[in-house]
Structure formats: structure tokens, C-alpha cells
Coordinates of C-alpha atoms in Angstrom, one line a residue:
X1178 CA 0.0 0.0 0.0
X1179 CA 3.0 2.2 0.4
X1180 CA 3.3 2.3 -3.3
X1181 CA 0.0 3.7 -3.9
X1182 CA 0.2 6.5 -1.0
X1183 CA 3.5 7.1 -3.0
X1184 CA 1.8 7.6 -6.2
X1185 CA -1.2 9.4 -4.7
X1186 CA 1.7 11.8 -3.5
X1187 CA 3.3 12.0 -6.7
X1188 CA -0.6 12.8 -8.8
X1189 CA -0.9 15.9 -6.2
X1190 CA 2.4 17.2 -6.6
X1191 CA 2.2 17.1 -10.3
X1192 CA -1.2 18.9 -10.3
X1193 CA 0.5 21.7 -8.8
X1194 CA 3.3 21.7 -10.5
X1195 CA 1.1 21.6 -13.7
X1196 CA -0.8 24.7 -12.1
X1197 CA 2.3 26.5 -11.0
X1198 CA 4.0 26.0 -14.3
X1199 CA 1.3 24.8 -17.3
X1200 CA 3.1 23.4 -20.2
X1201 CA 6.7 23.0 -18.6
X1202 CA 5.8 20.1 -16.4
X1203 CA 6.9 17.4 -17.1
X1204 CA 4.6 14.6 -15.5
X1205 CA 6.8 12.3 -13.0
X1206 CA 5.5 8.8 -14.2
X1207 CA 6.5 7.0 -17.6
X1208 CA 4.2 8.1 -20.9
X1209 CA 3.3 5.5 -23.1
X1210 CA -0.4 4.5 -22.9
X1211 CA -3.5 7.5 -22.2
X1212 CA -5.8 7.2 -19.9
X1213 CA -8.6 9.3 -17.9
X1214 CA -8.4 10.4 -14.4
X1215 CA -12.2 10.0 -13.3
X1216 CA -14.5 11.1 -9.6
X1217 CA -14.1 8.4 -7.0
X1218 CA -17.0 5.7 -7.2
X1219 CA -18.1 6.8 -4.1
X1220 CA -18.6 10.5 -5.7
X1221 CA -22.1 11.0 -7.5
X1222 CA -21.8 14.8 -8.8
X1223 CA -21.4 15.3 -12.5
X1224 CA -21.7 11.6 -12.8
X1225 CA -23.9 12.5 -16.5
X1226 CA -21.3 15.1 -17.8
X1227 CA -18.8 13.3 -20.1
X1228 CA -16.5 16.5 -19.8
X1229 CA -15.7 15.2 -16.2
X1230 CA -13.5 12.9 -17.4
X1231 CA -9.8 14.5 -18.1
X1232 CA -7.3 13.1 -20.4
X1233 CA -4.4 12.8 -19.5
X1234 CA -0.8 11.4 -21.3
X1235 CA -0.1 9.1 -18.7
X1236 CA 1.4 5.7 -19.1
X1237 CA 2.1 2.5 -17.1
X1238 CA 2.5 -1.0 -19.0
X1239 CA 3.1 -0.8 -22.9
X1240 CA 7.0 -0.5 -21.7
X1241 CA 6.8 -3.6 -20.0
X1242 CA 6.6 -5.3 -23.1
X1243 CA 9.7 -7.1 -23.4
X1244 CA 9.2 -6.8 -27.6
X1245 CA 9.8 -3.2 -27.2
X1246 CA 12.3 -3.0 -24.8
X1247 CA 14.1 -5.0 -27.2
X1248 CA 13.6 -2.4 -29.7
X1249 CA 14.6 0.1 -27.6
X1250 CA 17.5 -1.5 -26.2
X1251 CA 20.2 -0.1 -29.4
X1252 CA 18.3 3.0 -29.5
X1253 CA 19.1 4.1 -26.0
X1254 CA 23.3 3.0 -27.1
X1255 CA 23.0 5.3 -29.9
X1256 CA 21.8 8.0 -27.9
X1257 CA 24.7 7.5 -25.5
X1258 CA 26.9 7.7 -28.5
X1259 CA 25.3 10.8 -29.6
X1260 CA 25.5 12.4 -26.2
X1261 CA 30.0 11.8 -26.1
X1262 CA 29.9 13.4 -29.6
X1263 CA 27.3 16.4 -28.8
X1264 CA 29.1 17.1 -25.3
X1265 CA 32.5 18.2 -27.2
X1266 CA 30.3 20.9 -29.3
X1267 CA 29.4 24.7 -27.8
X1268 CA 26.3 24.8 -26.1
X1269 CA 23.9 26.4 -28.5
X1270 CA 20.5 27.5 -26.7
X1271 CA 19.5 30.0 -29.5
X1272 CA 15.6 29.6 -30.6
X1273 CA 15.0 30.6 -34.0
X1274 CA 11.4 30.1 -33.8
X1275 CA 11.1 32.6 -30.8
X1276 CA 13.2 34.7 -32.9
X1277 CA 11.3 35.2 -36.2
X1278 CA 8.1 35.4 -34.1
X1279 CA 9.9 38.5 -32.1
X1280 CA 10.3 40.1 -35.3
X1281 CA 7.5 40.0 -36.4
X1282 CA 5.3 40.9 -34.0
X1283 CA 7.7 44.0 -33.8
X1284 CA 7.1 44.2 -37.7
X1285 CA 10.5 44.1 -38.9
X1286 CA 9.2 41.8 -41.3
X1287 CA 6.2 39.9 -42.2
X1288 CA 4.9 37.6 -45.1
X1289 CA 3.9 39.5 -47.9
X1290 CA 0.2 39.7 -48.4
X1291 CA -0.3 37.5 -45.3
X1292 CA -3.9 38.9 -45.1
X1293 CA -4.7 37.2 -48.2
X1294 CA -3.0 34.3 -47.5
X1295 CA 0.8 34.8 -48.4
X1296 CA 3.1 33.8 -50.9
X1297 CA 5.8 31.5 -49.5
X1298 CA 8.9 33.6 -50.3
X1299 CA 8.5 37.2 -50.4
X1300 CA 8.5 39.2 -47.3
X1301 CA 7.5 43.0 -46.6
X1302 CA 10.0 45.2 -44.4
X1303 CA 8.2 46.8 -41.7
X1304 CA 9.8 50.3 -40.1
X1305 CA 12.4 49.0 -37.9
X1306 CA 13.2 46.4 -40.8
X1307 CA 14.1 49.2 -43.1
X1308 CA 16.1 51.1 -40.9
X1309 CA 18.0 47.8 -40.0
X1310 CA 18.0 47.5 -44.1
X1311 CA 19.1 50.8 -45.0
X1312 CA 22.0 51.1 -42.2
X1313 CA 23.3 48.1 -43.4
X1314 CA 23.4 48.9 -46.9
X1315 CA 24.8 52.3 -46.3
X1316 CA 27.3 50.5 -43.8
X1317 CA 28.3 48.6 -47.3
X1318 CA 28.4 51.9 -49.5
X1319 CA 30.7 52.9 -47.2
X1320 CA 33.4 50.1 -46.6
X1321 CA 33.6 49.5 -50.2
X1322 CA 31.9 52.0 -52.8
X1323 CA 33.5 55.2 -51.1
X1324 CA 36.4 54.2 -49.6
X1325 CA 37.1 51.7 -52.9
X1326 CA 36.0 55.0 -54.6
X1327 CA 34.3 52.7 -57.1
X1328 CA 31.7 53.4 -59.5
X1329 CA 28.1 53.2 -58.7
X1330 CA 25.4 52.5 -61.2
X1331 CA 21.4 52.0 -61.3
X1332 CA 20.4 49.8 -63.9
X1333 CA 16.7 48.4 -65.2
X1334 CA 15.4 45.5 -63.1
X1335 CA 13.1 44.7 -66.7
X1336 CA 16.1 43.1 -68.6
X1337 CA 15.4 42.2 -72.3
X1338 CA 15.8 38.3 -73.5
X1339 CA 18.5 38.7 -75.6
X1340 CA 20.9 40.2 -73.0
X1341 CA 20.2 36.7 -70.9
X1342 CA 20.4 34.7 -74.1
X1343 CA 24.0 36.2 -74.2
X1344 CA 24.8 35.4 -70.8
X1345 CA 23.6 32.0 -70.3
X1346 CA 20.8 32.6 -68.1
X1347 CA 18.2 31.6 -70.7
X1348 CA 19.6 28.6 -71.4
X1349 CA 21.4 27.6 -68.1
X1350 CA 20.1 29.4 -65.3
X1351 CA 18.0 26.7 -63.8
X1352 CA 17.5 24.2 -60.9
X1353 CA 16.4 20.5 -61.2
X1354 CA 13.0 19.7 -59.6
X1355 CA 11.4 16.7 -59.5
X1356 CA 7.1 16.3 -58.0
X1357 CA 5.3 13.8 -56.5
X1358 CA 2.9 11.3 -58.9
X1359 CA 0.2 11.8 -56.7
X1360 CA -0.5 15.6 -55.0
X1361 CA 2.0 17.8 -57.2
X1362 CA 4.2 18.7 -54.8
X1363 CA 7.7 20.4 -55.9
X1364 CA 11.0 19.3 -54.3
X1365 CA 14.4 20.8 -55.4
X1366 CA 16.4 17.8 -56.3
X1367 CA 19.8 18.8 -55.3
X1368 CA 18.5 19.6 -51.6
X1369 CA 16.2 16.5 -51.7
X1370 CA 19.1 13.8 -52.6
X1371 CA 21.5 15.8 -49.5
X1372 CA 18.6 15.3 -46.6
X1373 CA 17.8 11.9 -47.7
X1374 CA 22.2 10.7 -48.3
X1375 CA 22.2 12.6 -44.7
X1376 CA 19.6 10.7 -43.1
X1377 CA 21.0 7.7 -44.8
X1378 CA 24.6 8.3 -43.2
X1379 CA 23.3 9.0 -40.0
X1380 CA 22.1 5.6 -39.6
X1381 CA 24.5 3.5 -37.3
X1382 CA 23.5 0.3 -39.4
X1383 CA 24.5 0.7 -42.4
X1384 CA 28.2 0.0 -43.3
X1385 CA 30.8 2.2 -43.5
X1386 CA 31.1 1.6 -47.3
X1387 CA 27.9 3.1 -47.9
X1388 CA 28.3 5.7 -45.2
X1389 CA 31.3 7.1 -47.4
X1390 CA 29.6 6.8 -50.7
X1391 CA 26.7 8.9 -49.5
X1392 CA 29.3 11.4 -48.4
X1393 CA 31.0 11.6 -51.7
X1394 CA 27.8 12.0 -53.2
X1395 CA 27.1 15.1 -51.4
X1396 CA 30.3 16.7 -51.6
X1397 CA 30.0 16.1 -55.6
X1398 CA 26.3 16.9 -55.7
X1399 CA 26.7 20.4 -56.9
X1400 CA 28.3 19.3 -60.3
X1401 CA 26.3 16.7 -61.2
X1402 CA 24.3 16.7 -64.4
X1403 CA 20.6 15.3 -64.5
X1404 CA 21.5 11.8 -65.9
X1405 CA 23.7 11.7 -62.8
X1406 CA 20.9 12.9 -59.7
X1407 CA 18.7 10.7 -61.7
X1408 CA 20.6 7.9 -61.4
X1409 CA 21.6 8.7 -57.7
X1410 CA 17.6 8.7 -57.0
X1411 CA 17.1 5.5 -58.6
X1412 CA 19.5 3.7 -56.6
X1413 CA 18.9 5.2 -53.2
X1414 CA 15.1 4.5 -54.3
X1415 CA 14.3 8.2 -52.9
X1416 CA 10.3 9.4 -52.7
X1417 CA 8.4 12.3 -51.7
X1418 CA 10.1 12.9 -47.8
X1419 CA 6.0 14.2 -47.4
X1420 CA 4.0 11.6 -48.1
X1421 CA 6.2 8.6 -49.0
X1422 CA 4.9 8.7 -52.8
X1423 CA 7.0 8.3 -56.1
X1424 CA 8.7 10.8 -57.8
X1425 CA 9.4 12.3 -61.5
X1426 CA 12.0 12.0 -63.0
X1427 CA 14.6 15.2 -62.6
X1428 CA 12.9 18.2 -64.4
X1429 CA 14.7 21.5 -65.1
X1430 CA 12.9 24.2 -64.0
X1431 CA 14.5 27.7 -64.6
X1432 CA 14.2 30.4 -62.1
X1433 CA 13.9 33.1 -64.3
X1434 CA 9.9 35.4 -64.1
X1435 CA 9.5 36.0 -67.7
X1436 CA 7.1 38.6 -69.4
X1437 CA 6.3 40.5 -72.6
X1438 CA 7.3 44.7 -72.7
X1439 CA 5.1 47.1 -74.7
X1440 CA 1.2 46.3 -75.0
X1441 CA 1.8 43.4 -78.0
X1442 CA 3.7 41.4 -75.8
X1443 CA 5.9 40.4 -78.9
X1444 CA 9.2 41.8 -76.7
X1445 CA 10.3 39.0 -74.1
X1446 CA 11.9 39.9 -71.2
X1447 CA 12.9 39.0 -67.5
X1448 CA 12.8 40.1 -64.1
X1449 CA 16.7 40.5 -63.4
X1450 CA 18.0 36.9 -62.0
X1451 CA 21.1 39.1 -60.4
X1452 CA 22.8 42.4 -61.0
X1453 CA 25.7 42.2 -62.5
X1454 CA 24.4 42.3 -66.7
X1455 CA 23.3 46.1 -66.0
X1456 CA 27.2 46.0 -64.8
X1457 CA 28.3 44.4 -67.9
X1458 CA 26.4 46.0 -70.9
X1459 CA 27.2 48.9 -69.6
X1460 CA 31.6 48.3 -69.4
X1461 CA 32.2 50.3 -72.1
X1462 CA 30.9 53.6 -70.6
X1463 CA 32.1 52.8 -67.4
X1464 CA 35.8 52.6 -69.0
X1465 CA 34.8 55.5 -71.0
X1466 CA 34.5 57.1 -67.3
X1467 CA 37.3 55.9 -65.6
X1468 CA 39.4 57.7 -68.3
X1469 CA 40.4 53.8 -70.2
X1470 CA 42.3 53.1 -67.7
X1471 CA 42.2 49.5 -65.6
X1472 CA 41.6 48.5 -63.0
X1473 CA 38.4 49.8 -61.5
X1474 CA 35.4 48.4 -60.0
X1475 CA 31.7 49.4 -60.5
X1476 CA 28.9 48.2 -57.9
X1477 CA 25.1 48.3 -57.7
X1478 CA 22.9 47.8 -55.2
X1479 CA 19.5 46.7 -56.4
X1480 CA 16.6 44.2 -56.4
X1481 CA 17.0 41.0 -58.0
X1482 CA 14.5 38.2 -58.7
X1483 CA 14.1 34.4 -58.6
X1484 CA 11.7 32.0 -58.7
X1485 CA 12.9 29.7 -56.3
X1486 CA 11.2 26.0 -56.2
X1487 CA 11.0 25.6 -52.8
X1488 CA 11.7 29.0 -50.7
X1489 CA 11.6 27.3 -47.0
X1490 CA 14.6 29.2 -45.2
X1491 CA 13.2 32.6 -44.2
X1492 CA 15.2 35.2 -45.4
X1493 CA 17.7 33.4 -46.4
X1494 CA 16.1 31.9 -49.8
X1495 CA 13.3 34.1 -51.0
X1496 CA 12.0 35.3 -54.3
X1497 CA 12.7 39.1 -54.4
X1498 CA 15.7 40.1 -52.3
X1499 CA 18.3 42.8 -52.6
X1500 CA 21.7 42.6 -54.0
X1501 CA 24.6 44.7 -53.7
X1502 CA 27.1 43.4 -56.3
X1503 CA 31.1 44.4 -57.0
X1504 CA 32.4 43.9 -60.8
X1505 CA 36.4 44.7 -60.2
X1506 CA 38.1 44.7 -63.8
X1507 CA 41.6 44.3 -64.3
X1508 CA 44.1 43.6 -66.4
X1509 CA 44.4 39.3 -67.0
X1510 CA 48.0 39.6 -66.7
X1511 CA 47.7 41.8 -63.9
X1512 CA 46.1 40.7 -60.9
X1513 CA 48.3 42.5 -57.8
X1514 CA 46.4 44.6 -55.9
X1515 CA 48.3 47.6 -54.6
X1516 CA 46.7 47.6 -50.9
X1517 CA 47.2 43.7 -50.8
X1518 CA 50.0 44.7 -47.9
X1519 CA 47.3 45.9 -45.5
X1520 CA 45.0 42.3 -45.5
X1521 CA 47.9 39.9 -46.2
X1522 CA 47.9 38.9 -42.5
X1523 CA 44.4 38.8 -42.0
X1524 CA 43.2 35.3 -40.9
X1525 CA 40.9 33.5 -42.5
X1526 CA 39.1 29.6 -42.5
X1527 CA 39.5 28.7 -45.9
X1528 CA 37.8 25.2 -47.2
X1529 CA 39.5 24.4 -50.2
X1530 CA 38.7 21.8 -53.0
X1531 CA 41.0 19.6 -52.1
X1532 CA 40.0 19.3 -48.8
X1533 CA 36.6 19.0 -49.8
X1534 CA 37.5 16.1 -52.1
X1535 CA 39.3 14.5 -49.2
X1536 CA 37.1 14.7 -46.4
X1537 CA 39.5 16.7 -44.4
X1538 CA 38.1 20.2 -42.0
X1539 CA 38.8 24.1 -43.2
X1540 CA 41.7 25.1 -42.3
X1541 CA 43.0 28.2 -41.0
X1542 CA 45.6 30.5 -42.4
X1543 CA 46.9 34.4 -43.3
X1544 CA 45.5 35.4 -46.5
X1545 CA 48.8 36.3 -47.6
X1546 CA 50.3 32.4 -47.3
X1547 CA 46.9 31.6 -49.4
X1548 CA 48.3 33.6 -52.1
X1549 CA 51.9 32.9 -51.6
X1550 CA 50.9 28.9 -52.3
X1551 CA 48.6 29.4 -55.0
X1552 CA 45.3 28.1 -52.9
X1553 CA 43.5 31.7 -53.7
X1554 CA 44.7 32.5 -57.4
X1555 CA 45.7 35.9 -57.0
X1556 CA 46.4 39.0 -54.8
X1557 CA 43.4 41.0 -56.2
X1558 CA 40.9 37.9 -55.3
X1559 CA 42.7 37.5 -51.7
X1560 CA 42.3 40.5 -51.1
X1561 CA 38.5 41.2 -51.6
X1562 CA 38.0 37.9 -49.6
X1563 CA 39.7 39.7 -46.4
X1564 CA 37.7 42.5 -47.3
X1565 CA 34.5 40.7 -47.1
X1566 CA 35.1 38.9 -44.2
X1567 CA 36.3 42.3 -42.7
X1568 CA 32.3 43.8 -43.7
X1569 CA 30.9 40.5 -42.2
X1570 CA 32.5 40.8 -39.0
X1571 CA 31.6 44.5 -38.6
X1572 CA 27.9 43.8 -39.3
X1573 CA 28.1 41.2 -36.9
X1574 CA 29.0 38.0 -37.8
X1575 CA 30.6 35.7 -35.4
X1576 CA 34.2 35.3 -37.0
X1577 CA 33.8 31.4 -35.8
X1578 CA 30.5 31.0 -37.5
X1579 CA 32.5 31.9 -40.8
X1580 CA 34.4 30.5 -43.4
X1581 CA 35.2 30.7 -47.1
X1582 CA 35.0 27.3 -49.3
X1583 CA 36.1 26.8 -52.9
X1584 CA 34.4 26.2 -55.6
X1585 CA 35.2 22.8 -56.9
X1586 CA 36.4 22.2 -60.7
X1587 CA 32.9 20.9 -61.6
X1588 CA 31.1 23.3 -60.2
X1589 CA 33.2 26.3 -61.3
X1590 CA 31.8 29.0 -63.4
X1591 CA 33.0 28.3 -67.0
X1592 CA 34.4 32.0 -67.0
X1593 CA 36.0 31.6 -63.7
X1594 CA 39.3 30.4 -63.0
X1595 CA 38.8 30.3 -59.2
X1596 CA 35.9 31.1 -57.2
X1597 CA 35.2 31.0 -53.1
X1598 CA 32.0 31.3 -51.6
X1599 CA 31.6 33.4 -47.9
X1600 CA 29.6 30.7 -45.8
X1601 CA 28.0 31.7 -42.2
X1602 CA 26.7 29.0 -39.8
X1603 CA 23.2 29.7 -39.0
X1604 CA 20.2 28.0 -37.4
X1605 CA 18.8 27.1 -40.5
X1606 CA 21.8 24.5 -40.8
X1607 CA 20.6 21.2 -39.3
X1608 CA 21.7 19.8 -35.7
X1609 CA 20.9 17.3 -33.5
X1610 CA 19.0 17.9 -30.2
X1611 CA 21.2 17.2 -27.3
X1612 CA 19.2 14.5 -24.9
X1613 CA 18.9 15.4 -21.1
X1614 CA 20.0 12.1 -19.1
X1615 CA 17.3 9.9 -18.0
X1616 CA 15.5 10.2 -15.6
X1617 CA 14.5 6.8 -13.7
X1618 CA 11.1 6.4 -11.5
X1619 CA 9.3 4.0 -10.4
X1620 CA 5.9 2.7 -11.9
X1621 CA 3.0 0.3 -10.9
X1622 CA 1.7 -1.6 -13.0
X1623 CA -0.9 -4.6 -13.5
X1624 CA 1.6 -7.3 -15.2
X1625 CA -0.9 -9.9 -17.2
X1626 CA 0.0 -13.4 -17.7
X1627 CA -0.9 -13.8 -21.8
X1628 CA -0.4 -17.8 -21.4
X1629 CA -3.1 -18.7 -18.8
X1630 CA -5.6 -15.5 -19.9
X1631 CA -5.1 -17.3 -23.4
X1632 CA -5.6 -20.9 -22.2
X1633 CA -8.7 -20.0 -20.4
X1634 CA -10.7 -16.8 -21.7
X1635 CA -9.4 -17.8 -25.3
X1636 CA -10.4 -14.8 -27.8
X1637 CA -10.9 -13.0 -25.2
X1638 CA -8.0 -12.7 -23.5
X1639 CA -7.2 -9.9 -25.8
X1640 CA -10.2 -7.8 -24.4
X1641 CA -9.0 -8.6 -20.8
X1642 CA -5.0 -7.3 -21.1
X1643 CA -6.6 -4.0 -22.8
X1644 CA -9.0 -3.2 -19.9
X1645 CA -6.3 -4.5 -17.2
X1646 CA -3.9 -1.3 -19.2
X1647 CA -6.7 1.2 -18.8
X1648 CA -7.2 0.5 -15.0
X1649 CA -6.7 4.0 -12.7
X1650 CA -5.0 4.4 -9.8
X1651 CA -8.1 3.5 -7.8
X1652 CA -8.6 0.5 -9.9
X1653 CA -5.0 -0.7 -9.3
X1654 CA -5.1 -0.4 -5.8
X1655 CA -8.4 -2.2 -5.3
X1656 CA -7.1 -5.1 -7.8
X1657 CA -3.9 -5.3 -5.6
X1658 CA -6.0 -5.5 -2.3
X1659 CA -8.7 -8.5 -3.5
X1660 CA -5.5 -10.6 -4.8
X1661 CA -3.9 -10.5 -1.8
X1662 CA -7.0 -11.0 0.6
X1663 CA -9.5 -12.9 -1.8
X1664 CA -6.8 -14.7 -4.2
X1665 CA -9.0 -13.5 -6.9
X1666 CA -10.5 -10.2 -8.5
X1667 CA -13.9 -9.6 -10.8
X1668 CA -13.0 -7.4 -13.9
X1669 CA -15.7 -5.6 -15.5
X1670 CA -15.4 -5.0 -19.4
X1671 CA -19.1 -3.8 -20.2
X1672 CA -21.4 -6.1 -19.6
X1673 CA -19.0 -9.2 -19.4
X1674 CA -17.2 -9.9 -16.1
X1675 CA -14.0 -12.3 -15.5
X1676 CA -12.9 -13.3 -12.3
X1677 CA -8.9 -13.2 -12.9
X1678 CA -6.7 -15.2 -10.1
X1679 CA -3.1 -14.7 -9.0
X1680 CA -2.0 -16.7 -11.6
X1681 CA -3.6 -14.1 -14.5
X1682 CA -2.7 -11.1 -13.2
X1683 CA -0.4 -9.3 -10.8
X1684 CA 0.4 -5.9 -9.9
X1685 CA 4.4 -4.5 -10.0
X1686 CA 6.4 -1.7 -8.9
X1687 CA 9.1 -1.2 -11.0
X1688 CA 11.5 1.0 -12.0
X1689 CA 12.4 2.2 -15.7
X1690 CA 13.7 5.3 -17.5
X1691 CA 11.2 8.3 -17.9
X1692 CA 10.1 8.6 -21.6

């Protein structure tokens, strides 16, 4: 009986906890099965009102089952496993979610025409959002337009089809998509194939052959042609990560928003994809400026547009954003820069392709030794790169959080002979929970005995070890009591009643790990 007067303690304490603190209690006994927490018997009021009856997630016996402690069993290692791996990484406690929902209630952004529903990807800039918006942009005009003295230009977001005919864009500027048979549903390939070779390698039963190969994959992913992610999908047998269905096959979908200019829609245009063409068409002038003399550098700062498949990382991958965009031109057989001396010793975490390629870390190093080795191509590049990371770091960016990787040969712009790519770490990027340690308590809990319910309530014995799972507290204690005294104890399942022995059923205190 101690046990009960235990448990009886345990059911007040966690009502006022649950009071005291609502949603943050965490109930002291193990959750697995529900059940309701009803008046005593002996208690007559509100005896007609269904709504009397509270459900609660309480559970006692479905853990008992040895089946699923067996199950369990290599789950609970891997945690452990996790947990040596997660302790050596910083404590992060930073809630995104709490975050975004700050901001907007403040209104320094919100979903574009939320009222009428929204469109996922574009966002409207509330008042404190465009002062954030517009002292960072300044902050930018000023660390490289003005004291770069560079030339600034305002080009047309409406951009003809011929000019993105010439560059490419028509033609190239697109991302492979594949849908699901069933609902429609659009999935960027590239981002579906890295979750799915992710979750794949995260699996501790699968071999360390396949673990790698999934790596590879991934690190490879961004040159890979169609015929390739298609055959990648194929063999991983990959479906909708939503509802489980089959997929297309890769479909190129390209980001551009076309339209027509003039009322006979005969001219085809796009919305700018990115800022630079209004750069480019307009070099000649610009040189014409600059008196024909190289270098110089020209910047815009503007909005850009692209229809992205699957925007679903804030404002991080939207649909209209703003770009602020350097063109430096210089001489091909030319590349010092003269104020290279003043960043040379800045340090940096560069990624480079080989490292990629090998599965080593980033590595850290002067941006001067870069250049000095050949791992950044030239003093002009190095030293934009220091400059950047200088900007980043004043607006800021924790310097750990940041890091430079390389563009690898097959995904390298063809015009390009190197290329490195400023990368933060943000919340958006995937982690694993850390696990608090179990907690272990003790449970009572009727314990059936399948083999003799089976042997002599045959079919339904089944009907018996379900009702014996939903007993209360009450319930347990009275069972407990007649078994001891009587040597027996009536169950009533509707109608029906079965008088259950010691040798059916017993009642346990045990102690397990708090789910």
C-alpha cells in the first residue's frame, strides 16, 4: 500500500506543479499509454457530464513489453553515442522560432500579403526592418563604394531576352525539380538527394562503405548533371520525404519570371536573375568614365528576382531580395592589388577543394600564405576575400561561424578560373538535439500473464489485457488489495465480467527510464 500512497503523492504534486508552471511540467511517471483520471466511485456529482473525465498522457504497462524494450534497447546506445559526440560541441540555446516570431510581432518583417493568405517567399520590411535594411546597406556603401571610390550604377530590373540569351541565363540558369505522382508537390532535387544521403549516413546500421559513398555524393552533388541525380535517386530509391509517394524524374525548371514589354507582348523579357548584366552591358561607358584606364570596380545595389522551387529558409532563400554586387576589372596579366599589404595577414578559415574532395576540415591561415601557395589565385581575389570577411564581421558576424570554401572544378563558373564562396553558420543548418539524461522512476503496473488468460478466456484474453492497461489508480489499488486478501479479483469490461486469479494477473512496482 506504500506504493499507492507514493503515487497518490506524486498525482498531487504534479497537479500543482502543472498549475504553477502549465506546459513546462513534465509529469513524473512514464508516458506510453493515455488514460482518464475520473470522480471516485463513491462521488455522484457530475456523474452524467462526459467533460468530467480529463485526459491525461499518462502511461504505465506498454513499456513492460519485453518486444519493445528489445527495440529500444540499441536505440538508447546510440543516444549515448550521440551524447559523447554532442558534449565536445558549444552549447547552443538560440531559438530561432522565438526569434522570427519576435520580429515580427515588432514588424521588422512579415509575409507579404499575409492577409490574403501569403506567398511562400517574399517578405514585406516593416519600419524598424528598413532602418535595419538601409543602415546596413549604407554601412556597405561605405566600406567599399566610397572608400574603394568605385563606381556606382542604377540599372533596369526589366532586362530584355537577348541580354540573358547572351549570358547564359536563358539557357542555363535553372535548378532541377522533381514532383510527387500523386498531390504535385515540388521538391528541389539537389536539396532532396542531400537530406535523404544525410539521413542515410546518419544511420548506425548501415556500413561504413555506404556511409562514405553517400558522403561523396554530397560533396560532388553540386556538379552533377541530371542523368547523374537521376541515377543517384534510382538507386537510393528516394520518394516524396512528405507523403512517401514516387517521384518524376529530374525536371529543369528555370528560375527566371518572364514577361512580354510594350502592349503586344511580342518583346520577351525577365525580371533580373542578379545584377551584375546592367554591370556588364554597360563596361564600355564605365571605362569611358574611368578615363580607359584598368583596373576599377563598379557596384550596384538593387533588387534581383528568382523563382525559387521551394523557398523554405526565411530570409535566407526568397523570391525578391536585394543585391549589392562588386564587378572589379583588371588587367588578365595583372592581378596584384596595390593595398594587398594591409589584408595579407588577415586570418581566414578557408575550405578548399582539395580538402573537400578528401574529407578533411577548413583550415585556418593568413590570406597572404593563401596567395603565396597558389590556394587563392591571386592578390586582387585575396584580397576582396579579407575585405568581405572584414564587412561580415563589422555587421556582426561571429568570425567562428564563418568560413570561405572553394568552388570545386565541376562546379566552377566556366568564366571563372577560381571562385570562393563566404559561408555563415546559421540556425537554419541542421543539428541534432542534445538529450537530457534519464531520468529513472518508479511505476506500478498490472503485469498480465498472456499464457493462462489465453488458455482460459481464449479470444478474449485480448479484451482482458486491454482493460487490465486502462485501470486508474483507484482501480490498481483495489485489484492489488482482493489478490492478496480474496486470491482473486472480478474485472468488468461492459457487460461481461471475469474473475482473474493470482495466476492471471499481478500488480508491479518497477523502475524504468522516464520517456
Amino acid at each position: 500500500m506504500k506504493s499507492f500512497s507514493t503515487l497518490r503523492q506524486l498525482v498531487k504534486l504534479n497537479v500543482f506543479l502543472n498549475k504553477s508552471f502549465k506546459n513546462h511540467c513534465v509529469f513524473s511517471f512514464a508516458a506510453v499509454r493515455k488514460f482518464c483520471i475520473s470522480p471516485s466511485v463513491d462521488q455522484k456529482w457530475g456523474k452524467n457530464k462526459k467533460h468530467r473525465n480529463i485526459k491525461l498522457n499518462i502511461y504505465f504497462d506498454t513499456m513492460g513489453d519485453p518486444d519493445i524494450e528489445k527495440i529500444l534497447a540499441p536505440l538508447r546506445a546510440s543516444v549515448k553515442e550521440q551524447d559523447k559526440e554532442l558534449s565536445l560541441a558549444p552549447n547552443n540555446t538560440f531559438d530561432r522560432a522565438k526569434m522570427e516570431d519576435l520580429l515580427k510581432r515588432r514588424f521588422f518583417f512579415d509575409q507579404s500579403f499575409a492577409i490574403y493568405g501569403g506567398i511562400t517567399g517574399q517578405f514585406d520590411f516593416g519600419p524598424m526592418g528598413c532602418a535595419f535594411k538601409a543602415n546596413l546597406l549604407q554601412t556597405w556603401r561605405q566600406f567599399f563604394v566610397l572608400e574603394e571610390q568605385m563606381l556606382e550604377v542604377d540599372c533596369s530590373i526589366l532586362t530584355p531576352e537577348p541580354v540573358l540569351k547572351a549570358s547564359g541565363h536563358v539557357d542555363r540558369f535553372a535548378d532541377l525539380m522533381v514532383k510527387d505522382i500523386q498531390t504535385g508537390e515540388c521538391f528541389r532535387l539537389d536539396h532532396l538527394i542531400k537530406a535523404h544521403l544525410e539521413k542515410i549516413s546518419a544511420d548506425k546500421k548501415i556500413s561504413q562503405e555506404t556511409k562514405q559513398e553517400c558522403q561523396d555524393i554530397v560533396i560532388k552533388l553540386d556538379g552533377m548533371n541530371k542523368d547523374e541525380m537521376a541515377a543517384v535517386m534510382a538507386k537510393f530509391n528516394m520518394r516524396s520525404p512528405i507523403t512517401g509517394n514516387e517521384l518524376t524524374q529530374p525536371i529543369e525548371f528555370n528560375l527566371m519570371f518572364a514577361t512580354q514589354i510594350g502592349p503586344s507582348g511580342l518583346i520577351k523579357g525577365f525580371l533580373r536573375p542578379e545584377t551584375a548584366q546592367g554591370i556588364f552591358v554597360n563596361f564600355k561607358r564605365l571605362l569611358e568614365f574611368n578615363q580607359g584606364k584598368l583596373p576599377f570596380a563598379a557596384a550596384q545595389i538593387g533588387n534581383a528576382f528568382r523563382n525559387e522551387i521551394s523557398p523554405r529558409s526565411g530570409l535566407i532563400r526568397v523570391r525578391e531580395f536585394t543585391m549589392a554586387e562588386i564587378e572589379h576589372f583588371c588587367d588578365p596579366n595583372e592581378k596584384n592589388h596595390p593595398k594587398f599589404q594591409t589584408v595579407k595577414n588577415t586570418q581566414m578559415l578557408l575550405y578548399s577543394a582539395c580538402n573537400q574532395m578528401d574529407g578533411k576540415p577548413a583550415e585556418r591561415t593568413n590570406i597572404g600564405a593563401a596567395v603565396d601557395k597558389g590556394l587563392v589565385a591571386n592578390e586582387t581575389l585575396g584580397y576582396y576575400m579579407a575585405r568581405i570577411q572584414q564587412f561580415m564581421v563589422r555587421c556582426g558576424v561571429d568570425p567562428t561561424r564563418l568560413r570561405f570554401r572553394q568552388h570545386m572544378a565541376n562546379e566552377m563558373a566556366h568564366y571563372a578560373c577560381d571562385c570562393w564562396d563566404a559561408e555563415c553558420l546559421t540556425s537554419y543548418v541542421g543539428r541534432r538535439k542534445k538529450l537530457p539524461e534519464p531520468k529513472v522512476i518508479d511505476v506500478v503496473e498490472p503485469v498480465a500473464n498472456k499464457g493462462v488468460l489465453g488458455k482460459t478466456f481464449k479470444k478474449d484474453a485480448k479484451v482482458i489485457t486491454d482493460a487490465l492497461a486502462k485501470l486508474q489508480i483507484n482501480d490498481m489499488e483495489y485489484l492489488e488489495r482482493n489478490l492478496e486478501s480474496n486470491g482473486s479479483y472480478d474485472l468488468t469490461v461492459g457487460e461481461q465480467k471475469y474473475a482473474l486469479t493470482k495466476d492471471m494477473v499481478s500488480v508491479k512496482s518497477i523502475r524504468k527510464p522516464s520517456m
